[in-house]
């Protein structure tokens, strides 16, 4: 029997269709990776396609690694020639060869989030931006969004028109780009943007890669942004053998720039495209899938499909409502402990929530009950201070043009080189139009450094020594020598003996990572280089740190859970105002609510056997007690799929008592504690501007202030069923509609 006979009919159809554009709509758990890997095998074994003519793109290193393993096992000899990589990794490979065409040195540095923040602080200082009004994070977010849409500084400034705030951001954007180029550095968005620029402007490079990649496959296509779409379109421009796999129902990264229109409008871009739906799910039970279908069918912006399975009906979905968030956390912790006593493993269970802050209550309970856990999406290993310090040394050795890296370690460990001296070096470098490190090499030409000149000379000599060693030594030996000769570990012990041990362990782990990198290179018969190591480190994502072999309960946001699956899933905090958020509910954009619903759909479909939904009647949010009703997403699940318990489950915890009649069901879903309105919040003192049905302290035309949106003008006030609906045009956030009781608008005198 052929390996292709193990596929179901739609899967087989997708594998055998090799020529021309193809859209595979792959529902959650429908075996899309299996289809992609079998399609690659079919192209090579049955169609005679050369492995190096195939490009497969995924979004995470983890997904790329899994695909690579599966392809190797199916294809065997020659599979190593297939390009299986993330978007960013593929772009780095192209740029390392050709970025000099764009005026960069091929040994460029890749800046991570922390590097970007540091650089933006310098930019704000240089262009004299008010960082109280223009936060570094906000500026970086706006710039990232612009790059995702291929809007560069000139166009951004043009689009700003006469808007003062936008012109200030444009000024920061222009300087940010200038500093990146000066440092011979790229941020993550640049990896894509510069590759598109390269392919767009260099005809010979574009034609070379079009000829190489005759067959292109893109996984998770619903998560692509505009620049990724442009990149794929350029590469597939000649042969048009583009196969994209995705699920519009799992498009949840709009905040990162993902454009759901890429998948929804695929047939418009490629009118001759074939569309194949994969609707059979191999992961979950019927009840879980029916719940997911019940929720997602309320979205209008989607392609019609319905998940089904042969896995059997399975357990009903457990739904519990508690008095407080503490009770919710206690129930889940005890339920996990109970499952352990029944033979389950800790890593069978995952707790998913909307916001990172929700993890605290679970952590406290798990510590108290001695339940091992791991939070995915915490501080990335490579973001830790000691790791960034050592990597900055390596970046300086590899690329002396990276001013940020040099400035970070010039006085680490302490060498008596103060901030005044560093600023004078920077001034001298700017005046002479050279890099920071280049200026260091001639300290005698730097005005005002005085006795620090010898210290600068000594630091530069050390780096030059390391540069020489880098050409002669292995990466691991170089790394160990840097750690030893700088005295970094001794300095850790002296500075803070209490956490020195943990930091030393982290440094040891970095050395292990370097050794593993060298082994991988040897296995692939490739040379291990300092640039290659730094590149690999820069491209590591948080989710890649999840070790599925370790036995612990996983805690993560719903966004982090995408692509994962667990036997037991707890969806916590399912309350209107939390999930979906209050801003989503009261906003004017229906697409925002659809995005939240897709997020709920993703959460539900992570569960294989057991799904538990929990919510609380009241919860502490930002120091205030907030009363919420159950999430509208729960209401969208067919009643017959839910097991709600009855009576008390112990202590102060209460189970939901939802009857099957429409009237009592609606009452249960909308219920709030006596005398309290859903969404209302108790604050210290009385800060509510209006009670239900009471008079407002402001009227149409008045200026008001909102805690998040700032100041604005009241445009309209309407009487609602429970509360007054107020429309406000905010100076910076545009027009918003909100309920007066919850908005807590304050009249500006």
XYZ file of C-alpha atoms in Angstrom:
749
model
C 0.000 0.000 0.000
C 1.237 3.481 -0.933
C 1.841 6.085 1.783
C -0.724 8.247 -0.030
C -3.446 5.650 0.536
C -3.358 6.438 4.266
C -4.750 9.913 3.542
C -8.459 10.751 3.524
C -9.950 11.865 0.193
C -9.592 15.675 0.577
C -6.040 15.229 1.959
C -5.127 13.000 -0.991
C -6.622 15.507 -3.429
C -4.479 18.272 -1.907
C -1.332 16.149 -2.146
C -1.866 15.147 -5.780
C -2.721 18.667 -7.004
C 0.755 20.060 -7.688
C 0.464 22.591 -10.511
C -0.879 26.125 -10.145
C -2.167 28.021 -7.092
C -3.800 25.925 -4.365
C -5.627 27.009 -1.200
C -6.004 24.297 1.446
C -8.526 25.326 4.110
C -7.341 23.141 6.962
C -9.521 23.139 10.077
C -7.984 22.649 13.530
C -6.503 19.155 13.967
C -7.224 18.164 10.352
C -3.694 16.916 9.601
C -2.368 19.845 7.591
C 1.295 19.135 8.426
C 0.744 15.567 7.216
C -0.655 16.902 3.943
C 2.255 19.291 3.447
C 4.929 16.670 4.133
C 3.228 14.062 1.919
C 2.881 16.680 -0.809
C 6.633 17.349 -0.655
C 7.303 13.595 -0.812
C 4.939 13.231 -3.792
C 6.652 16.060 -5.684
C 10.074 14.444 -5.247
C 9.235 10.747 -5.547
C 6.395 10.736 -8.065
C 6.852 13.986 -10.004
C 10.640 13.957 -10.144
C 11.033 17.473 -8.708
C 14.511 18.290 -7.409
C 14.470 18.799 -3.599
C 16.255 22.170 -3.919
C 13.361 23.443 -6.043
C 10.998 23.249 -3.040
C 10.474 25.932 -0.394
C 8.288 25.253 2.671
C 7.627 28.196 5.004
C 6.262 28.001 8.551
C 5.893 30.579 11.327
C 7.860 29.045 14.215
C 11.146 27.219 14.555
C 9.266 24.445 16.334
C 6.898 23.939 13.391
C 9.809 24.079 10.938
C 11.709 21.475 12.968
C 8.714 19.125 13.076
C 8.154 19.494 9.337
C 11.831 18.890 8.639
C 11.777 15.673 10.717
C 8.668 14.366 8.966
C 10.013 15.199 5.498
C 13.324 13.466 6.289
C 11.533 10.308 7.397
C 9.329 10.279 4.257
C 11.846 11.308 1.620
C 15.156 10.163 3.054
C 18.195 10.909 0.883
C 18.179 14.390 -0.643
C 15.642 15.887 1.750
C 18.317 18.094 3.319
C 18.279 20.190 0.112
C 14.674 21.286 0.691
C 14.319 24.725 2.209
C 12.148 24.238 5.310
C 12.251 27.381 7.381
C 10.395 30.274 8.974
C 9.771 33.469 7.032
C 12.504 35.235 8.983
C 15.063 32.425 8.596
C 14.501 32.235 4.839
C 14.908 36.008 4.566
C 18.129 35.962 6.596
C 19.593 33.337 4.235
C 18.785 35.506 1.222
C 20.023 38.727 2.847
C 23.320 37.195 3.997
C 24.120 36.698 0.305
C 22.764 39.860 -1.268
C 22.052 42.638 1.253
C 25.199 44.466 0.129
C 23.114 45.359 -2.951
C 21.060 47.572 -0.589
C 24.080 49.261 0.966
C 24.466 47.037 4.061
C 27.370 44.878 5.133
C 26.510 41.175 4.816
C 27.511 40.633 8.452
C 24.544 42.587 9.794
C 23.210 42.266 13.337
C 19.594 41.323 14.102
C 18.050 43.449 16.876
C 15.636 41.842 19.305
C 12.880 43.663 21.201
C 15.163 44.877 23.986
C 17.710 46.176 21.484
C 14.936 48.060 19.707
C 13.780 49.671 22.958
C 17.316 50.762 23.799
C 17.762 52.215 20.326
C 14.413 54.016 20.446
C 15.390 55.668 23.745
C 18.482 57.020 22.007
C 16.360 58.132 19.038
C 13.892 60.000 21.267
C 16.779 61.785 22.967
C 18.372 62.692 19.667
C 15.226 64.097 18.013
C 14.013 65.645 21.298
C 10.724 63.717 21.554
C 8.621 63.983 24.717
C 8.710 60.377 25.997
C 5.825 61.071 28.364
C 3.605 61.642 25.355
C 5.400 59.408 22.849
C 6.239 56.163 24.648
C 9.052 54.060 23.165
C 6.804 51.016 22.998
C 4.099 52.972 21.143
C 6.599 54.358 18.646
C 8.034 50.903 17.946
C 4.528 49.475 17.529
C 3.554 52.167 15.002
C 6.818 51.707 13.091
C 6.348 47.923 13.049
C 2.800 48.311 11.696
C 4.096 50.663 8.992
C 6.814 48.206 7.954
C 4.287 45.368 7.842
C 2.397 47.415 5.256
C 5.634 48.317 3.400
C 5.291 51.979 4.407
C 8.786 53.450 4.728
C 9.691 56.816 6.391
C 9.127 59.026 3.304
C 5.645 57.638 2.659
C 4.822 57.681 6.386
C 5.708 61.376 6.577
C 3.662 62.087 3.441
C 0.645 60.258 4.921
C 0.941 62.296 8.139
C -0.168 65.464 6.318
C -0.418 68.270 8.854
C -0.998 66.008 11.883
C 1.545 67.106 14.497
C 1.640 63.777 16.385
C 2.102 61.753 13.182
C 4.854 64.110 12.003
C 6.690 63.582 15.308
C 6.411 59.816 14.885
C 7.650 60.192 11.286
C 10.694 62.067 12.611
C 11.396 59.240 15.094
C 10.872 56.616 12.353
C 13.362 58.331 10.044
C 16.021 58.606 12.767
C 15.369 55.016 13.925
C 16.024 53.753 10.399
C 19.148 55.903 10.100
C 20.508 54.513 13.370
C 19.783 50.926 12.312
C 21.646 51.447 9.058
C 24.522 53.175 10.862
C 24.786 50.170 13.208
C 24.543 47.745 10.279
C 21.552 46.248 12.010
C 18.073 45.034 11.068
C 15.036 44.553 13.271
C 12.699 41.606 12.700
C 10.399 43.555 10.408
C 13.412 44.642 8.339
C 14.293 41.027 7.581
C 11.097 40.826 5.538
C 11.025 44.410 4.238
C 14.638 44.385 2.991
C 14.149 41.007 1.324
C 11.098 42.318 -0.531
C 13.061 45.448 -1.513
C 15.909 43.258 -2.736
C 13.660 41.027 -4.850
C 11.727 44.040 -6.115
C 14.763 46.031 -7.246
C 17.334 43.384 -8.193
C 15.963 41.568 -11.205
C 18.747 38.974 -11.373
C 18.331 38.034 -7.689
C 14.541 37.743 -8.069
C 14.808 35.576 -11.189
C 17.426 33.367 -9.545
C 15.165 32.579 -6.552
C 12.059 32.219 -8.737
C 13.972 29.639 -10.749
C 15.136 27.883 -7.603
C 11.779 27.800 -5.806
C 9.491 26.308 -8.419
C 7.201 24.876 -5.747
C 6.353 26.986 -2.709
C 4.276 25.954 0.299
C 3.222 28.322 3.072
C 1.790 27.050 6.364
C -0.499 29.135 8.634
C -1.304 31.442 5.742
C -4.043 33.185 7.735
C -1.299 34.724 9.902
C 0.583 36.404 7.058
C 0.804 40.175 6.829
C 1.087 42.418 3.793
C 4.882 42.233 3.467
C 4.830 38.419 3.787
C 2.158 38.254 1.094
C 4.337 40.447 -1.140
C 7.376 38.239 -0.486
C 5.530 35.039 -1.387
C 3.985 36.664 -4.477
C 7.430 37.760 -5.736
C 8.985 34.318 -5.229
C 6.054 32.527 -6.887
C 5.748 35.071 -9.700
C 7.188 32.892 -12.464
C 5.919 29.335 -11.942
C 2.843 30.177 -9.774
C 3.016 26.775 -8.064
C 1.997 28.296 -4.765
C 0.256 26.126 -2.178
C -1.001 27.943 0.925
C -2.450 26.158 3.933
C -4.431 27.888 6.611
C -7.643 28.341 8.530
C -9.349 31.717 8.500
C -11.121 30.655 11.720
C -7.739 30.635 13.457
C -6.595 34.090 12.358
C -5.776 35.665 15.747
C -2.727 37.834 15.180
C -4.244 41.046 13.864
C -2.407 42.932 16.626
C 0.873 41.734 15.075
C -0.161 42.905 11.631
C -1.713 39.670 10.306
C -4.154 40.382 7.483
C -7.039 37.890 7.296
C -7.841 39.235 3.812
C -4.771 37.376 2.492
C -6.569 34.049 2.927
C -10.144 35.285 2.386
C -9.195 36.973 -0.916
C -6.778 34.307 -2.181
C -9.074 33.399 -5.073
C -9.282 37.068 -6.093
C -5.481 37.288 -6.289
C -5.276 33.909 -8.032
C -8.542 33.428 -9.996
C -7.420 30.019 -11.246
C -6.774 28.752 -7.702
C -8.065 25.352 -6.572
C -9.701 25.328 -3.100
C -9.751 22.158 -0.964
C -11.325 21.915 2.505
C -9.971 19.638 5.242
C -12.819 19.294 7.740
C -12.173 15.933 9.389
C -10.572 16.486 12.787
C -8.254 13.843 14.290
C -7.640 15.609 17.611
C -10.840 16.197 19.535
C -14.129 14.549 20.479
C -17.495 15.322 18.842
C -18.712 17.411 21.776
C -15.632 19.634 21.736
C -15.891 20.146 17.957
C -19.624 20.868 18.087
C -18.930 23.501 20.737
C -16.223 25.065 18.542
C -18.543 24.997 15.491
C -21.349 26.561 17.550
C -19.128 29.496 18.511
C -17.379 30.197 15.208
C -20.464 30.077 12.998
C -21.452 33.443 14.546
C -18.629 35.097 12.581
C -19.577 36.587 9.213
C -16.045 37.144 7.804
C -15.161 33.490 7.204
C -15.222 30.681 4.676
C -17.913 28.119 5.429
C -16.663 24.837 6.897
C -17.697 22.483 9.715
C -15.325 20.300 11.681
C -16.312 16.659 12.303
C -14.614 13.569 13.709
C -14.778 9.798 14.053
C -13.348 10.030 17.587
C -16.697 9.527 19.288
C -18.922 11.793 21.343
C -16.646 12.047 24.394
C -17.346 13.775 27.698
C -19.612 16.760 27.929
C -17.921 20.106 28.375
C -17.673 21.118 32.015
C -18.898 24.638 32.768
C -18.431 26.175 36.215
C -19.108 29.660 37.499
C -17.507 30.770 40.776
C -17.907 33.653 43.127
C -14.335 34.915 42.721
C -11.208 34.390 40.666
C -9.576 32.803 43.734
C -12.299 30.161 43.842
C -11.842 29.529 40.130
C -8.095 28.958 40.596
C -8.688 26.661 43.586
C -11.186 24.524 41.656
C -8.835 24.082 38.695
C -5.874 23.247 40.939
C -7.904 20.645 42.834
C -9.326 19.222 39.601
C -5.785 18.766 38.246
C -4.678 17.111 41.478
C -7.682 14.794 41.248
C -6.752 13.862 37.649
C -3.201 13.025 38.843
C -4.617 10.655 41.473
C -6.568 8.974 38.654
C -3.409 8.317 36.624
C -3.072 11.422 34.445
C 0.228 13.301 34.037
C 0.716 16.963 34.882
C 1.605 17.782 31.266
C -1.782 16.452 30.154
C -3.298 19.697 31.453
C -3.061 23.239 30.127
C -4.685 26.393 31.487
C -5.434 28.990 28.842
C -6.418 32.587 29.544
C -6.838 35.881 27.706
C -4.260 38.013 29.528
C -0.888 37.203 31.134
C -1.901 38.774 34.438
C -4.445 35.978 35.000
C -1.623 33.523 35.690
C -0.873 34.929 39.165
C -3.779 33.273 40.998
C -2.981 29.903 39.446
C 0.689 30.243 40.318
C -0.141 30.953 43.949
C -2.428 27.933 44.183
C 0.047 25.641 42.416
C 2.896 26.678 44.710
C 0.701 26.114 47.775
C -0.423 22.693 46.509
C 3.019 21.651 45.204
C 1.828 21.304 41.596
C 4.674 21.713 39.055
C 3.932 24.274 36.356
C 5.515 26.347 33.626
C 4.392 29.668 32.216
C 4.953 29.938 28.472
C 5.700 33.447 27.335
C 7.518 34.619 30.483
C 11.007 36.133 30.312
C 12.701 34.675 27.294
C 16.011 33.006 28.113
C 17.788 35.267 25.627
C 16.269 38.387 27.195
C 17.992 37.806 30.556
C 20.611 40.385 31.505
C 23.619 38.091 31.728
C 22.774 36.398 28.409
C 22.321 39.721 26.638
C 25.653 40.907 28.059
C 27.593 37.888 26.758
C 25.787 38.053 23.405
C 26.677 41.756 23.164
C 30.356 40.759 23.454
C 29.880 38.227 20.652
C 28.028 40.788 18.490
C 30.850 43.306 19.003
C 33.442 40.692 18.046
C 31.408 39.727 14.969
C 30.203 43.162 13.915
C 31.970 46.172 15.363
C 29.436 48.449 13.671
C 26.732 47.523 16.205
C 26.959 50.600 18.451
C 24.254 49.289 20.757
C 26.186 46.138 21.610
C 29.461 48.043 22.165
C 27.807 50.592 24.450
C 26.171 47.815 26.461
C 29.433 46.090 27.382
C 32.038 48.856 27.360
C 31.705 49.065 31.160
C 30.484 45.513 31.858
C 32.111 44.267 34.028
C 32.917 47.693 35.490
C 36.069 49.250 34.016
C 35.693 52.772 35.341
C 34.253 54.039 32.039
C 31.388 56.316 33.022
C 28.395 57.707 31.154
C 30.119 61.051 30.514
C 32.980 59.298 28.722
C 30.560 57.155 26.714
C 28.635 60.263 25.605
C 31.893 61.960 24.539
C 32.829 58.912 22.466
C 29.394 59.053 20.819
C 29.750 62.782 20.119
C 33.199 62.254 18.610
C 31.917 59.389 16.445
C 28.962 61.476 15.207
C 31.189 64.462 14.391
C 33.608 62.255 12.440
C 30.751 60.241 10.879
C 32.181 56.936 12.034
C 30.888 54.146 14.260
C 31.175 54.087 18.067
C 33.661 51.205 18.093
C 35.756 52.782 15.341
C 36.073 55.904 17.487
C 37.259 53.747 20.394
C 40.252 52.564 18.377
C 41.745 56.077 18.460
C 40.926 57.378 21.980
C 43.557 60.109 21.651
C 41.279 61.836 19.103
C 38.323 61.965 21.542
C 38.113 65.288 23.345
C 37.607 65.348 27.089
C 38.145 61.661 27.992
C 41.355 62.417 29.934
C 42.557 59.515 32.041
C 39.840 57.248 30.657
C 41.776 57.033 27.367
C 43.935 54.168 28.652
C 40.815 52.291 29.785
C 39.263 52.710 26.352
C 42.484 51.536 24.743
C 42.531 48.463 26.975
C 38.890 47.595 26.135
C 39.499 47.976 22.392
C 42.626 45.811 22.637
C 40.586 43.094 24.377
C 37.954 43.108 21.616
C 40.623 43.042 18.908
C 42.229 40.051 20.658
C 38.846 38.251 20.654
C 38.386 39.073 16.954
C 41.673 37.322 16.238
C 40.670 34.320 18.370
C 37.334 34.072 16.577
C 39.164 33.230 13.367
C 41.242 30.493 15.014
C 39.055 28.949 17.751
C 35.811 27.054 17.823
C 32.727 29.001 18.859
C 32.536 27.209 22.223
C 36.193 27.924 22.995
C 35.748 31.583 22.038
C 32.685 31.884 24.252
C 34.495 30.336 27.219
C 37.462 32.641 26.658
C 35.217 35.721 26.564
C 33.609 34.681 29.855
C 37.000 33.995 31.461
C 39.031 36.978 30.200
C 36.339 39.578 30.910
C 35.957 38.303 34.480
C 32.184 38.320 33.988
C 31.384 35.485 36.411
C 33.631 36.870 39.169
C 31.806 40.161 38.757
C 28.424 38.432 39.149
C 29.564 36.880 42.419
C 30.745 40.259 43.720
C 27.679 42.240 42.610
C 24.896 39.992 43.829
C 25.924 36.681 45.408
C 22.272 35.720 46.048
C 21.223 35.338 42.430
C 24.721 34.768 40.985
C 24.248 30.989 40.939
C 21.109 31.145 38.789
C 22.789 33.592 36.414
C 25.898 31.407 36.142
C 23.653 28.455 35.307
C 22.115 30.554 32.523
C 25.583 31.341 31.148
C 26.457 27.634 31.288
C 23.271 26.946 29.330
C 24.396 29.459 26.686
C 27.685 27.585 26.336
C 25.666 24.366 25.945
C 23.592 26.054 23.253
C 26.787 27.050 21.397
C 28.077 23.473 21.594
C 24.738 22.116 20.316
C 24.842 24.605 17.438
C 28.325 23.402 16.458
C 27.168 19.762 16.576
C 24.137 20.565 14.384
C 26.403 22.277 11.863
C 28.725 19.259 11.833
C 25.751 16.939 11.259
C 24.677 19.096 8.290
C 28.271 19.247 7.044
C 28.223 23.041 7.365
C 30.787 25.386 8.879
C 29.809 26.771 12.302
C 30.305 30.530 12.432
C 29.850 33.235 15.018
C 27.435 35.041 12.657
C 25.430 31.861 12.189
C 25.156 31.293 15.934
C 24.014 34.863 16.609
C 21.508 34.548 13.788
C 20.049 31.329 15.203
C 19.771 32.847 18.669
C 18.057 35.951 17.308
C 15.387 33.870 15.581
C 14.329 31.804 18.634
C 10.687 32.310 19.700
C 9.195 31.922 23.200
C 7.031 28.979 22.243
C 10.111 27.101 21.131
C 11.116 26.805 24.782
C 8.179 24.540 25.629
C 9.594 21.116 26.454
C 6.819 18.592 25.889
C 8.791 15.840 27.645
C 8.782 17.649 30.996
C 5.949 16.839 33.397
C 4.353 20.119 34.402
C 1.055 21.918 33.968
C 1.326 24.509 31.225
C -0.045 28.015 31.754
C -0.269 30.268 28.726
C -2.296 32.883 26.918
C -4.645 31.789 24.172
C -2.362 33.423 21.610
C 0.588 31.310 22.791
C -1.482 28.112 22.600
C -1.984 28.272 18.869
C -0.737 25.103 17.165
C -0.604 23.086 20.405
C -2.884 20.382 21.799
C -3.479 18.848 25.237
C -5.656 15.995 26.572
C -7.179 18.342 29.201
C -7.750 22.056 28.637
C -9.079 24.645 31.098
C -10.366 27.856 29.508
C -10.385 30.322 32.403
C -11.860 33.795 32.824
C -14.710 33.419 30.329
C -16.518 36.618 31.261
C -17.833 39.523 29.225
C -15.453 42.371 29.967
C -12.466 40.026 30.224
C -12.975 37.679 27.274
C -14.167 39.292 25.105
C -12.710 42.478 26.560
C -14.822 45.472 27.459
C -13.105 47.527 24.762
C -14.044 44.927 22.168
C -17.651 44.827 23.323
C -18.132 48.589 23.338
C -16.015 49.361 20.254
C -17.436 50.215 16.862
C -15.443 47.638 14.915
C -17.315 44.298 14.565
C -14.095 42.727 13.219
C -12.540 43.099 16.676
C -15.256 40.919 18.211
C -14.842 38.387 15.399
C -11.106 38.234 16.151
C -11.894 37.521 19.832
C -14.358 34.821 18.789
C -11.660 33.200 16.639
C -9.410 33.269 19.691
C -12.074 31.424 21.687
C -12.384 28.903 18.839
C -8.615 28.328 18.956
C -8.815 27.769 22.731
C -11.650 25.227 22.462
C -9.930 23.257 19.688
C -6.722 22.802 21.730
C -8.578 20.156 23.803
C -8.369 16.498 22.832
C -10.534 14.729 25.428
C -11.638 17.023 28.227
C -12.595 20.721 28.086
C -13.475 22.789 31.154
C -14.816 26.355 30.899
C -14.678 28.558 34.004
C -15.668 32.084 34.949
C -16.146 34.205 38.068
C -18.952 36.521 39.125
C -16.492 39.055 40.488
C -12.811 39.533 39.885
C -10.126 41.951 41.014
C -8.991 43.969 37.987
C -6.382 46.741 38.381
C -7.159 46.921 42.088
C -10.931 47.181 41.618
C -13.652 44.583 42.073
C -15.388 44.044 38.741
C -18.702 42.214 38.398
C -19.172 40.418 35.108
C -21.687 38.130 33.476
C -20.677 34.973 31.650
C -18.966 35.408 28.324
C -21.236 35.664 25.298
C -19.074 32.947 23.752
C -20.441 30.447 26.282
C -23.954 31.425 25.216
C -23.061 30.432 21.668
C -22.316 26.828 22.694
C -25.339 24.514 22.303
C -26.820 23.856 25.739
C -26.911 20.065 25.323
C -23.092 19.955 25.122
C -22.596 21.446 28.594
C -22.384 19.757 31.972
C -22.999 22.461 34.568
C -23.108 20.510 37.810
C -25.437 21.594 40.540
C -25.328 22.957 44.003
C -21.987 23.554 45.722
C -18.687 22.031 44.790
C -17.087 22.742 48.175
C -16.054 25.793 50.196
C -17.334 28.997 48.655
C -17.225 27.673 45.130
C -20.535 27.442 43.333
C -21.373 25.461 40.242
C -23.469 26.931 37.475
C -27.069 25.910 37.619
C -28.202 26.457 34.045
C -31.559 24.932 33.163
C -32.592 23.952 29.705
C -35.482 26.403 29.351
C -34.693 29.545 27.424
C -35.887 31.906 30.143
C -33.889 30.409 32.997
C -30.877 29.892 30.737
C -30.851 33.583 29.787
C -31.240 34.567 33.409
C -28.311 32.361 34.446
C -26.038 33.737 31.776
C -26.880 37.330 32.575
C -26.972 36.946 36.318
C -24.923 39.207 38.558
C -24.784 39.340 42.366
C -27.747 41.006 43.991
C -27.729 44.765 43.705
C -24.833 44.800 41.252
C -24.812 45.418 37.533
C -22.662 43.398 35.139
C -19.491 45.318 34.225
C -19.843 47.706 37.156
C -16.789 48.224 39.333
C -16.431 49.175 42.973
C -13.726 51.743 43.558
C -12.318 53.317 46.703
C -14.757 56.074 47.600
C -17.406 56.818 45.019
C -15.857 57.503 41.669
C -18.750 56.518 39.468
C -19.984 59.519 37.541
C -23.491 58.152 37.214
C -25.717 55.622 38.895
C -28.221 53.647 36.875
C -30.834 56.057 35.647
C -29.155 58.975 37.457
C -28.102 62.306 36.034
C -24.718 62.662 34.414
C -22.240 65.292 35.500
C -21.649 66.215 31.836
C -23.711 66.826 28.719
C -23.398 66.964 24.922
C -20.582 69.316 23.933
C -18.732 69.019 27.261
C -15.073 68.060 27.484
C -14.486 64.827 29.439
C -11.545 62.643 30.428
C -11.289 58.826 30.183
C -8.712 56.807 32.132
C -7.369 55.161 28.947
C -8.383 57.360 25.996
C -7.581 60.713 27.557
C -9.635 63.833 26.784
C -12.433 64.198 24.280
C -15.747 65.885 23.468
C -19.187 64.351 24.191
C -21.019 64.025 20.842
C -24.201 62.184 21.882
C -25.987 60.653 24.901
C -28.693 58.003 24.456
C -30.942 56.333 27.021
C -30.391 52.565 27.051
C -32.163 49.725 28.741
C -29.815 49.580 31.710
C -27.569 52.562 31.293
C -26.917 55.664 29.219
C -24.837 55.192 26.073
C -22.336 58.009 25.594
C -20.559 58.790 22.316
C -17.248 60.628 22.731
C -14.808 61.884 20.106
C -11.415 61.512 21.808
C -8.483 63.656 20.731
C -6.192 60.700 20.160
C -8.430 57.610 20.067
C -11.200 58.724 17.703
C -14.952 58.170 18.237
C -15.942 55.663 20.946
C -19.321 54.530 22.287
C -19.505 53.385 25.902
C -21.872 52.908 28.835
C -21.710 55.812 31.259
C -21.556 53.670 34.377
C -18.494 51.752 33.292
C -16.726 54.506 31.352
C -16.471 56.722 34.469
C -15.991 59.851 32.392
C -14.937 62.927 34.313
C -15.926 66.393 33.142
C -12.966 68.624 32.375
C -13.545 71.989 34.019
